[in-house]
Amino acid sequence: MSEVDDGRAGGPAGPPDASHNELGGTVYGPSVQAGTVHGGIHFSVRRPDTAVVPWQLPPAPPMVDRRRELAELQSLLRTDGGPIVLLSGMPGVGKTTLALAWLRDLGEQFPDGRLYADLRGHGGDAPALWTEIIGGFLRGLGVPAGEVPRDPAEQLGLYRSLTAQRRLGVLLDDATTAAQVRPLLPAGSNVTVVTSRSRLSGLLVNGGVPIHLEPLDRQAAVDLLAATMNDHRVREEPLQAGELVDLCARLPLAVQVAAARLAARPNRAITTMVRALADERGRLDALALEGDHTVRAALDVSYRDLPDAAAALYRGLSVHPGPDFGPVAAAAVLGTGEGGDLDAAQLVLDALVDRNLLTEAADGRYRFHDLIRLHAVAKMCDRPALERADALRATLDHYLATATGAEVLLEPQHASLSRDYAHAEVPRVYFADQSAALAWLEQHRVTLLAAIHSAAAAHLPEMTWQLTDALWPLFLRGKYFDEARTAHEMGLRAARECADPAAESRMSTSGGLSELSAGNHDAALRMFTEASRVCVESGDAVGAARTRNYTGLALLRLGRLDEAGEAFREAEARCLALGDDRPAALARFNRADVALRSGLPDRAVEYAQAARVELVRVGDEYNAARAQALIGRALSASARHDEADAQLTAALEVLRRHRAHTEAAHALSALAESAERRRRPDRARELYAQALESYGEVRTPAAEVARARLRELGPPG
């Protein structure tokens, strides 16, 4: 996490006055047609009417002294090009504070804004990947969210193009390796500041200039103490103030923690804090992190004065998976219950924020500073093991309950298996609609995946597979193939440990569908075959019938059309006999796909229409739209172009509403093929480009066909 020592004080809320970009507007392009970022990149470019000037820097705490470092930074601006500054130093020394102060004051020299990213290099969570950061940078540079390319290589090429002609300041905060930073370095004459506890010597080959920060001198540390307390006591007790900052090793973070405690007690003399810190010197070695022995003592003092509820939440949040958390997760740790008072949880969070033990972000979420999280973990380790287990279980229950609510809303036809909660009432987030549910899953993806790992590590097998099951809509729509594979591997092991055939079958089938989407058809076939075996052995006739349909999908993708057609026919018959109407309709839809691939478009229309009628009847709008798109493709193959376009256009609207990007891309490609048959090359180019944007990073044969057709059509005119 970043080393902003006090995210609640100092610094302007927005950018200083700055002139517009010399180009007269922001330039961006949503479609990059290059396979790599090493050259030959072509953009669809448009210019908004107004230049977008990003200002992503967080609020800055007070900074004192650092005149020598600021002068050194300013001297770098006299060199040609944009400098890459490598700020390094021990935790809490003020690297981020210095970077923020300098970047804010650059003013007219870099008028095109500031970008900021926390790279999470030394927190309790995995360091941020550049692929997590680049989308936010592009949106900050004026690219609408819907026009950000899905392919990371295309995002990177667009980022470099947008920064090439600008004068920006970029802060890459709390980096861990040079490799983590390099993709985020802007092009052109921009200034980049990288903060890290390591020196990142690997960036010297990129022109990086190292600047190492040491603790403040004594007077500067006293000045920081006075600025943070903002009262008369430092002036009245100068000797005690000097002794206090010495006990804090003159580290800005430690000084500010001590000052915040004193500021909350305006009638207490500074000497009382001096005595408190001196008494706890023997405990500093417990948090010996890169020579920082004073932060632990200061945090111990702050922790000791916490109310019981705040202390319990402080400890409980230390087991939280993922980088940040919201008030509902805090309510889960506090045990307020589903109908509990979230306002009470908010008050406890506010108490921790007021004591600088939590940082509140602009979006209303919270996170620990990395050192403070380590302190909270240590405090939890001092407690009985049952307390840690209860806090973790309450947190996981919250995410399972919320993710399951999103799953039910997004996939109402995908019957949820049982959920095992530790308590009858679980605090959870509720969603107004499908869009809000999917947005929550996307926003919390890193945390939810970390929750699965935490459940597995804590030997909670039911929680492990149930969390994996609840994330099915996210995996399905987002095409997070690697994450889905890892989660389902853990989920399958957990289901087998539970000796739960239904769970084992679900993990194999949903995991197999993810492999199928990723193009790993042989792996998918093996997983479906295993799921079928489990269903047969456990006497699950419905599961066995449905799994036969999944097996057909794998055979279809492997080009074994006759075997696939037989599997779909058998699945439809079995499901109808069991009264399982929706899966029977899906099998009929898949039979239509086989017919179309076999050169029988009229039969494909017949099967797809029948499937769509049934899917509409049972309320499965998403798959009904897929069936309608298949009808359009079959009609197009029969040269019934007007009818085909009408069906495809109607299906496309529904698929986009469901954020089914790949299925929407299939429909767009079909419309493009229809335009080609009608000898409308300009329209075909436009539709193929839209399809590729919708495919994004998904590399399927269909996407490659669309790329090839767009290349063959050539440029307009």
Phi, psi and omega in degrees: 000167185285165181254034172291115190285336179206096185285003185251004185224150169081157172082146178289158182280344183213185183286154173289170178302135181212144178285163180287162174306141181298337180285349177085008179168162179281138180248127175208165180212125184283348187238111177252120188260024181252145179282337178228178179250021182266000179151167177068035182265135181237133183246145162273111192249136169219157184243121172295164181288334185237137178293139176263122180248099182290148175217082188264000182295134176286168177301146182253140174285170177299145176232136178238155178057226184060024180297320181296315181293320178297321178295321179295320178296315180298326180295334181291337182286349179279349179278160177291150178076185180260127183287152170248110186260130180251099180269119181231161180162174183289164179302137176081006185279348175102027180298312181294321179301314179296316181299315180297316182298315182292313182296325179294329186268003182290330171056235188292342179293329180224079191278355190266014171110184182225136174248148183218140174215133173269113184272001173051046187289332189224027175269191179278357182251169180296141176302149180292141173271153180298333179292338175283335189265325194297325180297318178295324176296316181296318178295323177297331179274005173106001179279120178302149184304321182288348182251007174286124180302147178277335181282125182301322180296322178291322176300317182295317178297320179293320179300315181292324178293319182290330182270350186296326185250022182243171174235092187244160165249132183234127177246116176253102195262134174062057178278157179245328179219161176295323181297329178293331187268321192309314182298339184267000177290128182285161173275172173076198186262063178253158177259131181237131175243127178245123176254143181195154172284336176268162182278346177052052182297339178299338179276356176297328179291342176267008181091013180295142179247115184281137172225120183257132181261136174250166176302161180293156170284171190298315183294321179296321178295321176296319177300320178294319177301314181294319181295324181285318179289322176058044174213197190269352193292324179296322179293325182275339182232060186297322180293316179295324178296318178296319179296322181296313182291333174294318176297332177275005181057020178057024173279129182306317181300312181295319178300316183289326176297313178298318180295322180296322178295318178293322180297329179285349181231077189296343182263002183264137181284152179300327183299334178293322176291324177300315180295320181296315180292321180295322181294336185254017179300327182294345182265358187291327183298339180295339178237050180280092183239105180054041176083001182270100183255352188262333181300318180301315181297316180297319179290324176300319179297314179297319181294320183299331183268003181289143168300159185303316182294320179293320178296319180295319179292320177304311178293315186296324180288347180293341180266002184296130175282146178087170190280334184213173186205160181247179182298329181290321175298321177296320178298324178297316180295321180284342178077038181283342178085165185301321181262014184289176184270101177295335177298326178295317177297322179296322179296321179291319175301316179299324179296321178290323177295317181300330180267012179061028177262348172224154175247132178260129179271169183295334182273010177085008177260166188231157174204158175276146159295150188300317179294322181291324177296319176300320178296317179296321177299316180298321179293324176293324179295337178282349184264168176301147182301330181297326180296316178296316180298319179294319180295317179295316181296319178297320179294314180294322176301318179301312181289324177295315181296318181291316179295324177293321175299319176295320180299314181298321181289319184279326183232068184298337180271352181268093188302124179284139173280174185298153176238134182252105178258151180287334182228157182292326181248127182233122175300134183211165175266138177250151187239140180285329184202180182295323181299317179294322180296314181292323178298321179294316178300318179294315183297326185256018185303312182299316180294318181295320178292321176296327178296322177298315178298318180296319179296318179294317181295330180273006180059049175246079188296322179298316179296323183297309182285330181290321175297317178300317180296320183292336182274006181306315180298325178293313179297319183296312186275323184276347181056044177273079191293314182296316179296319179297319180297312181298316181297317182288330174297314177293319180296321180293317177299319180294318180297320178293323177297326178281350185054045183247100183300321181296317178293319180297316178297319180296317180297323180288319182287313180291324174295321177295323178294325175295318177297323179296316179296329180279355180090007179267073191290322178295317178297320178298317181298319179297319181291321178293322178297319178295319178298320179298318180299315181298318181296316181296314183293331180268359179077022181270090184293320180296314179299321180295321179294315180295321181295330176298325176294317178298320178301320178299323179298316179296318179297321178299314180294334178278359178082012180266074192296317182297315179295320180296315180300319179293320179297318179293319179298316179295317179298318180297315182296316181296315181295319178298319180295330180269000182073022181263078195292316183297309176301328176296320179293324177294321177296320177296319176301317180292328175296325177296321178298318178298317181298317180296316179294336181271005179081026180239072186294325181295319177293325178298318178299316181300310182294316184293322178296317179297318179297317183295319179303316182289321180293323175296320181298321182271001174084020179267083186295320183299307182287333174297322177293322176298319178295320179295321177296321179294323175301316179299317179296320180292320178296321178297320178296336177267011179066023176263069195292320181297314178296319181298313182297323179296316180294316182294320180295318178295318179294321182300319180300317181291316182297321177294322179297329178272004182056033178273078191298317182292315179296322176296321178297321177300316181295319178296319177297321178295320176296322178295318178298321177297319178296322177298315180298332179270006179061049176240075188296323181296317178295321179298317178302313182301317183288321177297320178297318177296320179298316180295322177297320180288324175297322179058233184278355181287118182257083178253163175305323180297320178295321179294323176298316179299319178297317181296318180295321180294322177295318182293328178291334177073183181289157178301150176083000000 
